[in-house]
PDB file of C-alpha atoms in Angstrom:
ATOM      1  CA  GLY A 283     -27.234  -0.086  -0.079  1.00  0.00           C
ATOM      2  CA  GLN A 284     -26.480  -3.678  -2.104  1.00  0.00           C
ATOM      3  CA  GLN A 285     -26.410  -6.840  -0.548  1.00  0.00           C
ATOM      4  CA  VAL A 286     -25.012 -10.114  -1.198  1.00  0.00           C
ATOM      5  CA  MET A 287     -25.700 -13.167   0.889  1.00  0.00           C
ATOM      6  CA  GLN A 288     -24.313 -16.449   0.280  1.00  0.00           C
ATOM      7  CA  ILE A 289     -25.268 -19.664   1.888  1.00  0.00           C
ATOM      8  CA  PRO A 290     -24.371 -22.090   3.612  1.00  0.00           C
ATOM      9  CA  GLN A 291     -21.592 -20.721   5.373  1.00  0.00           C
ATOM     10  CA  TYR A 292     -19.742 -23.854   6.264  1.00  0.00           C
ATOM     11  CA  GLN A 293     -19.977 -27.099   4.609  1.00  0.00           C
ATOM     12  CA  HIS A 294     -18.437 -30.389   5.199  1.00  0.00           C
ATOM     13  CA  VAL A 295     -18.679 -33.442   2.725  1.00  0.00           C
ATOM     14  CA  GLN A 296     -16.936 -36.716   2.235  1.00  0.00           C
ATOM     15  CA  GLU A 297     -14.808 -36.884  -0.623  1.00  0.00           C
ATOM     16  CA  GLY A 298     -16.768 -38.031  -3.580  1.00  0.00           C
ATOM     17  CA  GLU A 299     -19.755 -35.914  -2.637  1.00  0.00           C
ATOM     18  CA  ASP A 300     -21.598 -33.257  -4.491  1.00  0.00           C
ATOM     19  CA  PHE A 301     -21.153 -29.504  -2.965  1.00  0.00           C
ATOM     20  CA  THR A 302     -23.232 -26.696  -3.808  1.00  0.00           C
ATOM     21  CA  THR A 303     -23.352 -22.882  -2.877  1.00  0.00           C
ATOM     22  CA  TYR A 304     -25.831 -20.046  -3.258  1.00  0.00           C
ATOM     23  CA  CYS A 305     -25.568 -16.662  -3.865  1.00  0.00           C
ATOM     24  CA  ASN A 306     -28.388 -13.934  -3.437  1.00  0.00           C
ATOM     25  CA  SER A 307     -27.889 -10.415  -4.325  1.00  0.00           C
ATOM     26  CA  SER A 308     -30.747  -7.741  -3.363  1.00  0.00           C
ATOM     27  CA  THR A 309     -30.155  -5.717  -6.524  1.00  0.00           C
ATOM     28  CA  THR A 310     -29.901  -7.141 -10.277  1.00  0.00           C
ATOM     29  CA  LEU A 311     -26.367  -7.513 -11.332  1.00  0.00           C
ATOM     30  CA  SER A 312     -24.704  -6.956 -14.395  1.00  0.00           C
ATOM     31  CA  ASN A 313     -22.410  -9.682 -13.849  1.00  0.00           C
ATOM     32  CA  ILE A 314     -21.233 -12.099 -10.986  1.00  0.00           C
ATOM     33  CA  GLN A 315     -17.797 -13.340 -10.404  1.00  0.00           C
ATOM     34  CA  TRP A 316     -16.787 -16.430  -8.588  1.00  0.00           C
ATOM     35  CA  TYR A 317     -13.310 -16.747  -6.706  1.00  0.00           C
ATOM     36  CA  LYS A 318     -11.766 -19.468  -4.530  1.00  0.00           C
ATOM     37  CA  GLN A 319      -9.496 -18.889  -1.524  1.00  0.00           C
ATOM     38  CA  ARG A 320      -7.393 -21.758  -0.363  1.00  0.00           C
ATOM     39  CA  PRO A 321      -6.264 -21.473   3.552  1.00  0.00           C
ATOM     40  CA  GLY A 322      -3.665 -18.669   3.753  1.00  0.00           C
ATOM     41  CA  GLY A 323      -3.934 -17.595   0.512  1.00  0.00           C
ATOM     42  CA  HIS A 324      -5.752 -14.781  -1.650  1.00  0.00           C
ATOM     43  CA  PRO A 325      -8.774 -15.032  -3.664  1.00  0.00           C
ATOM     44  CA  VAL A 326      -8.498 -16.354  -6.931  1.00  0.00           C
ATOM     45  CA  PHE A 327     -10.755 -15.704 -10.093  1.00  0.00           C
ATOM     46  CA  LEU A 328     -12.675 -18.778 -11.271  1.00  0.00           C
ATOM     47  CA  ILE A 329     -15.246 -17.387 -13.627  1.00  0.00           C
ATOM     48  CA  GLN A 330     -17.448 -14.824 -14.496  1.00  0.00           C
ATOM     49  CA  LEU A 331     -21.465 -15.028 -15.741  1.00  0.00           C
ATOM     50  CA  VAL A 332     -22.597 -12.255 -17.599  1.00  0.00           C
ATOM     51  CA  LYS A 333     -25.796 -13.563 -19.214  1.00  0.00           C
ATOM     52  CA  SER A 334     -29.273 -14.430 -18.043  1.00  0.00           C
ATOM     53  CA  GLY A 335     -29.545 -17.989 -17.429  1.00  0.00           C
ATOM     54  CA  GLU A 336     -26.220 -18.494 -18.301  1.00  0.00           C
ATOM     55  CA  VAL A 337     -24.516 -21.751 -17.201  1.00  0.00           C
ATOM     56  CA  LYS A 338     -20.866 -22.506 -17.721  1.00  0.00           C
ATOM     57  CA  LYS A 339     -18.880 -25.572 -16.792  1.00  0.00           C
ATOM     58  CA  GLN A 340     -15.204 -26.083 -15.942  1.00  0.00           C
ATOM     59  CA  LYS A 341     -14.442 -29.787 -15.304  1.00  0.00           C
ATOM     60  CA  ARG A 342     -16.598 -30.575 -11.978  1.00  0.00           C
ATOM     61  CA  LEU A 343     -17.530 -27.080 -11.386  1.00  0.00           C
ATOM     62  CA  THR A 344     -20.875 -25.801 -12.890  1.00  0.00           C
ATOM     63  CA  PHE A 345     -21.701 -22.226 -12.164  1.00  0.00           C
ATOM     64  CA  GLN A 346     -25.225 -20.740 -13.223  1.00  0.00           C
ATOM     65  CA  PHE A 347     -26.572 -17.222 -13.275  1.00  0.00           C
ATOM     66  CA  GLY A 348     -30.402 -16.915 -12.664  1.00  0.00           C
ATOM     67  CA  GLU A 349     -32.782 -15.535 -15.148  1.00  0.00           C
ATOM     68  CA  ALA A 350     -33.390 -12.225 -12.979  1.00  0.00           C
ATOM     69  CA  LYS A 351     -29.529 -11.758 -12.649  1.00  0.00           C
ATOM     70  CA  LYS A 352     -30.076 -11.614  -8.865  1.00  0.00           C
ATOM     71  CA  ASN A 353     -28.901 -14.923  -7.976  1.00  0.00           C
ATOM     72  CA  SER A 354     -25.820 -17.489  -8.700  1.00  0.00           C
ATOM     73  CA  SER A 355     -24.894 -20.772  -7.590  1.00  0.00           C
ATOM     74  CA  LEU A 356     -21.694 -22.912  -7.955  1.00  0.00           C
ATOM     75  CA  HIS A 357     -22.157 -26.859  -7.911  1.00  0.00           C
ATOM     76  CA  ILE A 358     -19.037 -29.030  -7.645  1.00  0.00           C
ATOM     77  CA  THR A 359     -19.327 -32.788  -8.463  1.00  0.00           C
ATOM     78  CA  ALA A 360     -17.630 -35.472  -6.635  1.00  0.00           C
ATOM     79  CA  THR A 361     -15.485 -33.068  -4.462  1.00  0.00           C
ATOM     80  CA  GLN A 362     -11.733 -33.886  -4.032  1.00  0.00           C
ATOM     81  CA  THR A 363      -9.344 -32.801  -1.271  1.00  0.00           C
ATOM     82  CA  THR A 364      -8.159 -30.191  -3.512  1.00  0.00           C
ATOM     83  CA  ASP A 365     -11.613 -28.441  -3.642  1.00  0.00           C
ATOM     84  CA  VAL A 366     -10.919 -27.504  -0.112  1.00  0.00           C
ATOM     85  CA  GLY A 367     -11.068 -23.720   0.519  1.00  0.00           C
ATOM     86  CA  THR A 368     -13.772 -20.813   0.746  1.00  0.00           C
ATOM     87  CA  TYR A 369     -15.704 -19.877  -2.615  1.00  0.00           C
ATOM     88  CA  PHE A 370     -16.919 -16.280  -2.819  1.00  0.00           C
ATOM     89  CA  CYS A 371     -19.252 -14.845  -5.292  1.00  0.00           C
ATOM     90  CA  ALA A 372     -18.879 -11.309  -6.109  1.00  0.00           C
ATOM     91  CA  GLY A 373     -21.764  -8.980  -8.009  1.00  0.00           C
ATOM     92  CA  GLU A 374     -21.226  -5.884  -9.747  1.00  0.00           C
ATOM     93  CA  ALA A 375     -24.422  -3.606  -9.891  1.00  0.00           C
ATOM     94  CA  SER A 376     -24.569  -2.122 -13.632  1.00  0.00           C
ATOM     95  CA  GLY A 377     -22.534   0.869 -13.808  1.00  0.00           C
ATOM     96  CA  THR A 378     -21.179   0.740 -10.120  1.00  0.00           C
ATOM     97  CA  TYR A 379     -17.579  -0.464 -11.121  1.00  0.00           C
ATOM     98  CA  LYS A 380     -17.444  -2.288  -7.882  1.00  0.00           C
ATOM     99  CA  TYR A 381     -18.070  -5.751  -6.885  1.00  0.00           C
ATOM    100  CA  ILE A 382     -19.774  -6.658  -3.574  1.00  0.00           C
ATOM    101  CA  PHE A 383     -18.606  -9.922  -2.151  1.00  0.00           C
ATOM    102  CA  GLY A 384     -20.793 -12.602  -0.678  1.00  0.00           C
ATOM    103  CA  THR A 385     -19.848 -13.833   2.808  1.00  0.00           C
ATOM    104  CA  GLY A 386     -18.331 -16.845   1.397  1.00  0.00           C
ATOM    105  CA  THR A 387     -18.737 -20.686   1.859  1.00  0.00           C
ATOM    106  CA  ARG A 388     -15.928 -22.597   3.567  1.00  0.00           C
ATOM    107  CA  LEU A 389     -15.626 -26.161   2.136  1.00  0.00           C
ATOM    108  CA  LYS A 390     -13.780 -28.802   4.008  1.00  0.00           C
ATOM    109  CA  VAL A 391     -13.482 -32.315   2.305  1.00  0.00           C
ATOM    110  CA  LEU A 392     -12.721 -35.270   4.354  1.00  0.00           C
ATOM    111  CA  ALA A 393     -10.980 -38.117   2.900  1.00  0.00           C
TER     112      ALA A 393
ATOM    113  CA  ASP B  96       0.637 -12.108 -15.692  1.00  0.00           C
ATOM    114  CA  VAL B  97      -0.999  -9.269 -13.750  1.00  0.00           C
ATOM    115  CA  LYS B  98       1.255  -8.784 -10.463  1.00  0.00           C
ATOM    116  CA  VAL B  99      -0.391  -6.987  -7.377  1.00  0.00           C
ATOM    117  CA  THR B 100       2.112  -6.628  -4.613  1.00  0.00           C
ATOM    118  CA  GLN B 101       1.300  -5.306  -1.229  1.00  0.00           C
ATOM    119  CA  SER B 102       4.276  -3.758   0.725  1.00  0.00           C
ATOM    120  CA  SER B 103       3.970  -5.928   3.832  1.00  0.00           C
ATOM    121  CA  ARG B 104       2.800  -9.619   4.369  1.00  0.00           C
ATOM    122  CA  TYR B 105       2.225  -8.948   8.386  1.00  0.00           C
ATOM    123  CA  LEU B 106       2.355  -5.572  10.260  1.00  0.00           C
ATOM    124  CA  VAL B 107       1.972  -4.907  14.162  1.00  0.00           C
ATOM    125  CA  LYS B 108       1.093  -1.374  15.250  1.00  0.00           C
ATOM    126  CA  ARG B 109       0.251   0.140  18.250  1.00  0.00           C
ATOM    127  CA  THR B 110      -3.370   1.955  18.620  1.00  0.00           C
ATOM    128  CA  GLY B 111      -3.395   5.624  17.821  1.00  0.00           C
ATOM    129  CA  GLU B 112      -0.616   5.202  15.343  1.00  0.00           C
ATOM    130  CA  LYS B 113      -0.905   6.252  11.602  1.00  0.00           C
ATOM    131  CA  VAL B 114      -0.570   3.394   9.504  1.00  0.00           C
ATOM    132  CA  PHE B 115       0.105   2.984   5.666  1.00  0.00           C
ATOM    133  CA  LEU B 116      -0.648  -0.002   3.655  1.00  0.00           C
ATOM    134  CA  GLU B 117       0.922   0.337   0.172  1.00  0.00           C
ATOM    135  CA  CYS B 118      -0.367  -1.502  -3.157  1.00  0.00           C
ATOM    136  CA  VAL B 119       1.149  -1.578  -6.565  1.00  0.00           C
ATOM    137  CA  GLN B 120      -0.043  -3.089  -9.679  1.00  0.00           C
ATOM    138  CA  ASP B 121       2.061  -3.415 -12.753  1.00  0.00           C
ATOM    139  CA  MET B 122      -0.719  -4.018 -15.748  1.00  0.00           C
ATOM    140  CA  ASP B 123      -1.778  -0.293 -15.881  1.00  0.00           C
ATOM    141  CA  HIS B 124      -5.283  -1.208 -14.201  1.00  0.00           C
ATOM    142  CA  GLU B 125      -7.633   1.980 -13.939  1.00  0.00           C
ATOM    143  CA  ASN B 126      -9.386   0.562 -10.858  1.00  0.00           C
ATOM    144  CA  MET B 127      -8.063  -0.430  -7.757  1.00  0.00           C
ATOM    145  CA  PHE B 128      -9.517  -1.755  -4.384  1.00  0.00           C
ATOM    146  CA  TRP B 129      -8.988  -2.065  -0.848  1.00  0.00           C
ATOM    147  CA  TYR B 130     -11.035  -4.774   1.270  1.00  0.00           C
ATOM    148  CA  ARG B 131     -10.700  -5.736   4.394  1.00  0.00           C
ATOM    149  CA  GLN B 132     -11.512  -9.712   5.262  1.00  0.00           C
ATOM    150  CA  ASP B 133     -12.750 -10.820   8.831  1.00  0.00           C
ATOM    151  CA  PRO B 134     -14.145 -14.347   9.506  1.00  0.00           C
ATOM    152  CA  GLY B 135     -17.721 -14.828   8.922  1.00  0.00           C
ATOM    153  CA  LEU B 136     -18.004 -11.320   6.957  1.00  0.00           C
ATOM    154  CA  GLY B 137     -16.369 -12.193   3.607  1.00  0.00           C
ATOM    155  CA  LEU B 138     -14.568  -9.398   1.978  1.00  0.00           C
ATOM    156  CA  ARG B 139     -15.871  -6.015   2.522  1.00  0.00           C
ATOM    157  CA  LEU B 140     -14.974  -3.167   0.329  1.00  0.00           C
ATOM    158  CA  ILE B 141     -13.378  -0.121   2.162  1.00  0.00           C
ATOM    159  CA  TYR B 142     -12.555   2.032  -0.819  1.00  0.00           C
ATOM    160  CA  PHE B 143     -11.848   2.236  -4.254  1.00  0.00           C
ATOM    161  CA  SER B 144     -10.372   4.189  -6.964  1.00  0.00           C
ATOM    162  CA  TYR B 145     -11.241   4.280 -10.757  1.00  0.00           C
ATOM    163  CA  ASP B 146      -8.525   6.914 -11.638  1.00  0.00           C
ATOM    164  CA  VAL B 147      -5.420   8.753 -10.375  1.00  0.00           C
ATOM    165  CA  LYS B 148      -6.565  11.178  -7.893  1.00  0.00           C
ATOM    166  CA  MET B 149     -10.115   9.967  -7.625  1.00  0.00           C
ATOM    167  CA  LYS B 150     -11.659   7.520  -4.896  1.00  0.00           C
ATOM    168  CA  GLU B 151     -14.919   6.431  -3.879  1.00  0.00           C
ATOM    169  CA  LYS B 152     -15.929   5.210  -0.328  1.00  0.00           C
ATOM    170  CA  GLY B 153     -16.811   1.779  -0.120  1.00  0.00           C
ATOM    171  CA  ASP B 154     -19.237   0.034   2.457  1.00  0.00           C
ATOM    172  CA  ILE B 155     -17.039   0.703   5.533  1.00  0.00           C
ATOM    173  CA  PRO B 156     -14.738   3.630   4.965  1.00  0.00           C
ATOM    174  CA  GLU B 157     -14.830   5.136   8.610  1.00  0.00           C
ATOM    175  CA  GLY B 158     -11.559   5.267  10.290  1.00  0.00           C
ATOM    176  CA  TYR B 159      -9.606   4.773   6.637  1.00  0.00           C
ATOM    177  CA  SER B 160      -8.421   7.195   3.910  1.00  0.00           C
ATOM    178  CA  VAL B 161      -6.869   6.492   0.775  1.00  0.00           C
ATOM    179  CA  SER B 162      -4.453   7.792  -1.484  1.00  0.00           C
ATOM    180  CA  ARG B 163      -3.730   7.326  -5.406  1.00  0.00           C
ATOM    181  CA  GLU B 164      -1.423   9.868  -6.828  1.00  0.00           C
ATOM    182  CA  LYS B 165      -0.026   7.412  -9.451  1.00  0.00           C
ATOM    183  CA  LYS B 166      -1.754   4.752 -11.669  1.00  0.00           C
ATOM    184  CA  GLU B 167       0.188   1.837 -10.229  1.00  0.00           C
ATOM    185  CA  ARG B 168      -0.229   2.625  -6.502  1.00  0.00           C
ATOM    186  CA  PHE B 169      -3.051   2.797  -3.901  1.00  0.00           C
ATOM    187  CA  SER B 170      -2.613   3.195  -0.544  1.00  0.00           C
ATOM    188  CA  LEU B 171      -4.682   2.789   2.460  1.00  0.00           C
ATOM    189  CA  ILE B 172      -4.393   5.058   5.572  1.00  0.00           C
ATOM    190  CA  LEU B 173      -5.374   4.311   8.998  1.00  0.00           C
ATOM    191  CA  GLU B 174      -5.479   7.689  10.278  1.00  0.00           C
ATOM    192  CA  SER B 175      -5.442   6.864  13.939  1.00  0.00           C
ATOM    193  CA  ALA B 176      -5.336   2.737  14.424  1.00  0.00           C
ATOM    194  CA  SER B 177      -7.877   1.165  16.589  1.00  0.00           C
ATOM    195  CA  THR B 178      -7.875  -2.595  17.650  1.00  0.00           C
ATOM    196  CA  ASN B 179     -11.048  -3.069  16.066  1.00  0.00           C
ATOM    197  CA  GLN B 180      -8.963  -2.642  12.701  1.00  0.00           C
ATOM    198  CA  THR B 181      -7.118  -5.645  13.263  1.00  0.00           C
ATOM    199  CA  SER B 182      -7.922  -7.553  10.105  1.00  0.00           C
ATOM    200  CA  MET B 183      -6.585  -8.997   6.891  1.00  0.00           C
ATOM    201  CA  TYR B 184      -6.307  -6.386   4.415  1.00  0.00           C
ATOM    202  CA  LEU B 185      -6.565  -7.132   0.662  1.00  0.00           C
ATOM    203  CA  CYS B 186      -5.531  -4.985  -2.432  1.00  0.00           C
ATOM    204  CA  ALA B 187      -7.149  -5.671  -5.959  1.00  0.00           C
ATOM    205  CA  SER B 188      -6.971  -4.267  -9.302  1.00  0.00           C
ATOM    206  CA  ILE B 189      -9.104  -4.881 -12.523  1.00  0.00           C
ATOM    207  CA  THR B 190      -9.786  -2.969 -16.193  1.00  0.00           C
ATOM    208  CA  PHE B 191     -13.122  -2.698 -17.352  1.00  0.00           C
ATOM    209  CA  SER B 192     -11.790  -1.189 -20.610  1.00  0.00           C
ATOM    210  CA  THR B 193     -11.692  -4.555 -22.185  1.00  0.00           C
ATOM    211  CA  GLY B 194     -15.132  -6.005 -20.992  1.00  0.00           C
ATOM    212  CA  TYR B 195     -15.432  -7.812 -17.878  1.00  0.00           C
ATOM    213  CA  GLU B 196     -12.383  -8.688 -16.484  1.00  0.00           C
ATOM    214  CA  PRO B 197     -11.298 -10.670 -13.165  1.00  0.00           C
ATOM    215  CA  GLN B 198     -10.001  -8.734 -10.102  1.00  0.00           C
ATOM    216  CA  HIS B 199      -6.461  -9.550  -9.343  1.00  0.00           C
ATOM    217  CA  PHE B 200      -5.495  -9.824  -5.743  1.00  0.00           C
ATOM    218  CA  GLY B 201      -2.320  -9.244  -3.820  1.00  0.00           C
ATOM    219  CA  ASP B 202      -1.523 -11.714  -0.874  1.00  0.00           C
ATOM    220  CA  GLY B 203      -2.873  -9.564   1.794  1.00  0.00           C
ATOM    221  CA  THR B 204      -1.430  -7.721   4.562  1.00  0.00           C
ATOM    222  CA  ARG B 205      -2.401  -9.284   8.233  1.00  0.00           C
ATOM    223  CA  LEU B 206      -2.590  -6.207  10.454  1.00  0.00           C
ATOM    224  CA  SER B 207      -2.571  -6.247  14.162  1.00  0.00           C
ATOM    225  CA  ILE B 208      -3.566  -3.306  16.197  1.00  0.00           C
ATOM    226  CA  LEU B 209      -2.051  -3.551  19.799  1.00  0.00           C
TER     227      LEU B 209
END
């Protein structure tokens, strides 16, 4: 079945350093979503990518969708303590109407 | 704003009990999902439903069943609870009718089976 791998599992950075998490799917995706989950909270939607090679930015966050629509990345520039949490990607294979989540990357930012 | 409400934030049950987890959404979404979240494993899809009385198995349906009698309500049932079902359970809803939309999650139910 469809699998979505996400690396790294954990990342500790000093405040101000950059951070990247990567997502790889075993199958071609129709779209991919990114979520952030704060400790004790539920996943909150960040962004959705649909087009091959698409790049979207939200302030210090940059999201990319690979040309083959099988991989994606989230890059945070100059991390802040408010960026702490677990970041998940979730991919939908065409026509399935279900999303398969990556295992998540837990980010800790040291002040 | 979409509101997804899960009936309990914390729940403690005993092995062998039948357990019901309820989820209600207020945005008339067609699609609803039940996930369980475990450390290091992310969110794994148990069951989903794309319409009333319709259900599809996700990746880990064993030991669970679901019910969707009304559009706004999606119930997860543990037929005979076991300790390996201790987990955080998350419900989500989404509509695909307007193109690609985000999933909206409830606050989760932390279920402990003793």
